[in-house]
Short mmCIF file of C-alpha atoms in Angstrom, two decimals:
data_model
loop_
_atom_site.label_atom_id
_atom_site.label_comp_id
_atom_site.label_asym_id
_atom_site.label_seq_id
_atom_site.Cartn_x
_atom_site.Cartn_y
_atom_site.Cartn_z
CA MET A 79 -13.25 -34.27 89.37
CA HIS A 80 -14.02 -31.10 88.88
CA SER A 81 -10.58 -30.20 88.42
CA THR A 82 -10.42 -32.80 85.49
CA GLY A 83 -13.53 -31.71 83.55
CA THR A 84 -12.40 -28.09 84.26
CA GLN A 85 -8.84 -28.81 82.46
CA SER A 86 -10.79 -31.25 79.62
CA CYS A 87 -12.75 -28.38 78.62
CA THR A 88 -10.36 -25.80 78.66
CA GLY A 89 -7.96 -28.06 76.43
CA ALA A 90 -10.62 -28.63 73.82
CA GLY A 91 -11.05 -25.06 74.06
CA GLU A 92 -7.26 -24.87 73.33
CA GLU A 93 -7.50 -27.19 70.44
CA LYS A 94 -10.59 -24.97 68.95
CA ASP A 95 -8.60 -22.24 69.42
CA LYS A 96 -5.64 -23.35 67.53
CA ALA A 97 -8.11 -24.33 64.69
CA ALA A 98 -9.25 -21.54 64.25
CA VAL A 99 -5.71 -19.74 64.27
CA SER A 100 -4.40 -22.59 61.49
CA LEU A 101 -7.69 -22.22 59.61
CA ILE A 102 -7.17 -18.26 59.75
CA LYS A 103 -3.30 -18.59 58.19
CA ALA A 104 -4.35 -20.87 55.87
CA THR A 105 -7.13 -18.57 54.23
CA PRO A 106 -5.61 -16.10 51.99
CA ALA A 107 -6.09 -12.28 52.08
CA GLN A 108 -9.15 -10.80 50.64
CA ALA A 109 -8.99 -11.11 47.33
CA PRO A 110 -9.49 -7.20 45.38
CA ALA A 111 -12.51 -7.32 44.09
CA PRO A 112 -12.36 -8.19 40.52
CA THR A 113 -11.56 -5.36 37.78
CA HIS A 114 -11.78 -4.75 33.99
CA ALA A 115 -9.65 -6.61 31.34
CA GLU A 116 -6.62 -4.51 30.99
CA ALA A 117 -5.28 -2.96 27.80
CA PRO A 118 -3.09 -5.56 25.76
CA ASP A 119 0.73 -4.49 26.47
CA ILE A 120 1.62 -2.65 23.37
CA GLN A 121 4.70 -1.46 24.67
CA SER A 122 6.54 -4.62 24.55
CA HIS A 123 5.92 -4.82 20.49
CA ASP A 124 7.73 -2.77 17.39
CA THR A 125 5.38 -3.66 14.83
CA PHE A 126 2.70 -3.41 13.94
CA VAL A 127 -0.18 -3.49 11.34
CA ILE A 128 -2.95 -1.46 10.36
CA LYS A 129 -6.02 -2.30 8.03
CA LYS A 130 -8.68 -0.17 7.23
CA THR A 131 -12.73 -0.82 6.18
CA LEU A 132 -14.82 1.95 5.25
CA SER A 133 -18.47 2.18 5.58
CA LEU A 134 -20.91 5.32 4.64
CA THR A 135 -19.57 7.20 7.68
CA ALA A 136 -16.91 6.39 9.13
CA GLY A 137 -12.91 4.43 8.91
CA GLU A 138 -13.08 1.47 10.57
CA TYR A 139 -8.95 0.04 11.86
CA VAL A 140 -7.73 -3.09 13.30
CA VAL A 141 -4.13 -2.45 14.72
CA SER A 142 -2.59 -6.43 15.23
CA VAL A 143 0.98 -7.28 16.30
CA ALA A 144 2.86 -8.06 12.79
CA ARG A 145 4.57 -11.77 12.94
CA PRO A 146 7.97 -12.49 12.20
CA ASP A 147 6.61 -13.01 8.50
CA GLY A 148 4.71 -9.55 8.10
CA SER A 149 1.58 -10.91 8.80
CA GLU A 150 -1.07 -10.15 11.12
CA GLY A 151 -1.11 -11.70 14.44
CA GLU A 152 -2.92 -10.62 17.70
CA PRO A 153 -5.17 -7.46 17.26
CA VAL A 154 -4.36 -5.00 19.77
CA ALA A 155 -6.09 -2.43 19.31
CA TYR A 156 -9.25 -0.88 17.36
CA ALA A 157 -9.91 2.54 15.76
CA ARG A 158 -12.79 4.66 14.29
CA GLU A 159 -12.82 8.14 12.65
CA LYS A 160 -15.44 10.19 12.46
CA ARG A 161 -15.63 11.13 8.46
CA LEU A 162 -18.18 14.00 8.84
CA SER A 163 -15.69 15.55 11.35
CA LEU A 164 -14.22 18.83 10.49
CA ARG A 165 -11.07 18.89 12.66
CA GLY A 166 -10.78 15.01 12.01
CA GLN A 167 -11.22 12.83 15.11
CA VAL A 168 -10.59 9.52 15.68
CA THR A 169 -10.78 7.20 18.78
CA VAL A 170 -8.53 4.55 19.51
CA TYR A 171 -10.40 1.41 21.43
CA THR A 172 -8.91 -1.88 23.10
CA ASP A 173 -11.22 -4.41 21.46
CA ALA A 174 -13.94 -4.73 19.14
CA SER A 175 -16.81 -4.10 21.66
CA ARG A 176 -15.16 -0.47 22.12
CA LYS A 177 -16.11 -0.19 25.70
CA SER A 178 -12.97 0.91 26.45
CA VAL A 179 -10.17 3.95 25.07
CA LEU A 180 -6.67 3.44 24.91
CA ALA A 181 -6.03 7.19 23.16
CA ALA A 182 -8.25 9.43 20.99
CA PHE A 183 -6.87 12.63 19.36
CA LYS A 184 -8.96 15.66 18.28
CA GLY A 185 -7.78 18.46 16.15
CA ARG A 186 -8.01 22.13 17.73
CA ASP A 187 -7.27 25.66 16.54
CA HIS A 188 -3.53 26.91 16.68
CA GLU A 189 -1.03 29.21 14.84
CA VAL A 190 0.36 26.23 13.71
CA GLY A 191 -2.85 25.17 12.07
CA TYR A 192 -4.26 22.57 13.67
CA MET A 193 -2.75 21.03 16.36
CA TYR A 194 -3.75 17.15 17.91
CA ASP A 195 -3.28 16.08 21.10
CA VAL A 196 -3.57 12.80 21.72
CA ARG A 197 -5.07 11.33 25.05
CA ASP A 198 -5.85 8.81 27.10
CA ALA A 199 -9.14 7.50 28.45
CA SER A 200 -8.68 10.15 31.38
CA GLY A 201 -8.83 12.70 29.18
CA GLN A 202 -4.93 13.30 30.48
CA SER A 203 -2.48 14.12 26.99
CA PHE A 204 0.44 12.24 26.46
CA GLY A 205 1.44 13.56 22.84
CA SER A 206 0.67 15.69 20.37
CA PHE A 207 1.68 16.18 16.85
CA HIS A 208 0.91 18.95 14.12
CA GLU A 209 1.33 18.76 10.01
CA ASP A 210 4.07 21.71 9.25
CA ALA A 211 2.50 23.49 6.55
CA GLY A 212 5.49 24.95 4.58
CA ALA A 213 7.88 21.87 4.36
CA SER A 214 4.23 19.67 3.46
CA PHE A 215 4.20 21.59 0.15
CA LEU A 216 5.89 18.73 -1.52
CA ARG A 217 6.88 16.17 1.28
CA ARG A 218 3.87 16.06 3.61
CA THR A 219 5.90 16.80 6.71
CA TRP A 220 4.63 17.02 10.47
CA GLN A 221 5.88 16.83 14.02
CA VAL A 222 5.02 14.63 16.64
CA ARG A 223 5.79 15.15 20.40
CA GLN A 224 6.26 13.22 23.33
CA PRO A 225 6.60 15.17 26.28
CA GLY A 226 10.16 14.75 28.21
CA THR A 227 11.41 12.77 26.14
CA THR A 228 11.03 12.55 22.52
CA LYS A 229 10.41 14.87 19.42
CA LEU A 230 10.12 13.43 15.93
CA THR A 231 10.07 14.80 12.70
CA CYS A 232 8.06 13.07 10.15
CA ARG A 233 8.55 13.47 6.61
CA GLU A 234 7.58 11.16 3.30
CA ARG A 235 10.26 9.16 2.53
CA SER A 236 10.27 9.74 -1.55
CA ARG A 237 10.03 13.09 -3.07
CA VAL A 238 8.92 11.46 -6.20
CA VAL A 239 5.88 9.29 -5.02
CA ALA A 240 4.98 12.48 -2.78
CA PHE A 241 4.58 14.65 -5.60
CA VAL A 242 2.34 11.95 -7.86
CA ARG A 243 0.09 11.79 -4.23
CA PHE A 244 -0.10 15.22 -4.70
CA VAL A 245 -1.11 15.59 -7.87
CA TRP A 246 -3.56 12.78 -7.67
CA GLU A 247 -5.20 14.96 -4.80
CA PHE A 248 -6.16 17.60 -7.15
CA VAL A 249 -6.83 15.24 -10.29
CA PRO A 250 -11.42 15.28 -10.73
CA TYR A 251 -12.78 11.81 -9.35
CA LEU A 252 -8.78 10.38 -8.31
CA GLU A 253 -9.99 11.19 -5.30
CA TYR A 254 -12.13 8.88 -4.88
CA VAL A 255 -10.03 6.28 -6.10
CA PRO A 256 -7.19 4.68 -3.60
CA PHE A 257 -3.58 5.40 -4.41
CA ILE A 258 -2.48 1.99 -4.82
CA TRP A 259 1.45 2.56 -4.77
CA PRO A 260 3.36 1.94 -2.00
CA TYR A 261 4.94 5.17 0.09
CA ARG A 262 7.04 5.78 3.73
CA PHE A 263 6.87 7.90 6.12
CA GLU A 264 9.90 8.57 8.18
CA TYR A 265 10.06 9.38 11.90
CA THR A 266 13.92 10.68 12.77
CA GLU A 267 15.11 13.11 15.40
CA SER A 268 18.57 14.97 14.93
CA GLY A 269 18.37 13.13 11.90
CA LYS A 270 18.30 9.56 13.39
CA PRO A 271 15.56 7.04 12.24
CA LEU A 272 13.65 6.16 15.38
CA MET A 273 9.98 5.11 13.67
CA THR A 274 8.62 4.16 10.05
CA VAL A 275 5.36 4.27 8.56
CA THR A 276 5.07 2.18 5.36
CA LYS A 277 2.17 2.24 3.00
CA LYS A 278 1.89 -0.83 1.54
CA LEU A 279 0.72 -1.89 -2.16
CA GLY A 280 -2.62 -2.87 -3.10
CA LEU A 281 -6.05 -1.65 -3.29
CA HIS A 282 -6.63 -2.00 0.31
CA THR A 283 -5.27 0.47 2.94
CA ARG A 284 -2.67 -1.55 4.56
CA TYR A 285 0.37 0.02 6.80
CA VAL A 286 3.05 -1.46 8.47
CA LEU A 287 4.33 0.30 11.73
CA GLU A 288 8.03 -0.49 12.93
CA ILE A 289 9.42 1.19 15.87
CA LEU A 290 13.38 1.75 16.48
CA THR A 291 13.46 2.70 19.90
CA PRO A 292 11.71 1.17 23.35
CA ASP A 293 11.31 5.45 24.37
CA ILE A 294 8.18 5.65 21.54
CA ASP A 295 4.51 5.66 23.28
CA ARG A 296 3.30 3.24 20.90
CA ARG A 297 -0.47 4.56 21.86
CA LEU A 298 1.33 7.96 20.37
CA ALA A 299 3.01 6.15 17.47
CA ILE A 300 -0.19 4.05 16.47
CA ALA A 301 -2.43 7.40 16.49
CA HIS A 302 -0.18 9.36 14.15
CA THR A 303 -0.29 6.35 11.55
CA LEU A 304 -3.96 6.08 11.68
CA ALA A 305 -3.72 9.87 11.21
CA LEU A 306 -1.55 9.98 8.18
CA ASP A 307 -4.41 8.17 6.56
CA ALA A 308 -7.30 9.79 8.27
CA LEU A 309 -6.44 12.79 7.72
CA GLU A 310 -5.06 12.67 4.38
CA ALA A 311 -7.58 14.76 2.69
CA ASP A 312 -6.88 17.58 4.96
#
């Protein structure tokens, strides 16, 4: 009798142990702690639309993925230009709340004039650009560098439009009037076109950024597109 009772208890205990093991196996591994929303996957896109609005102290930009018809699709970045900053400073955020930084750039003294380092949220540099002062006399020209991969020369395409824009800046009061005629910057490496930025026709400031190679960091491309506008008067 006692033996049978012991076996019964032992069997019940084994069943409980098996049930516990079964429960452990059915329970998934401990989930990681929740994290903040990640930045949009902009690297998978090739064409963006950048629109600008003005306030008294800052220029506000919205960067959207372009739809096939050229219109603005999903917003992927928001930027603010500190207009009173002497060296030009722009911060690009992942959302409209401006809580998460995608990229930022600010000018620093350099032998070529101002050098602009493009940094991520942690302050790590992943690219740079500077204006080629000599070549920019007739057509604005920039050198854009992505360490270890790409060295781009950015140049205004039309000499005629470039000259008109140059004169426009020196006509009294016209500096406060938007230049409505479209113009384009082309980015090349060893003569091969890799990217374009086109200012669209109209009173509102609107650019279309087209990237022709997967190697270019989209954050750097967006940052320099913003620089073409934000540093226009520098």
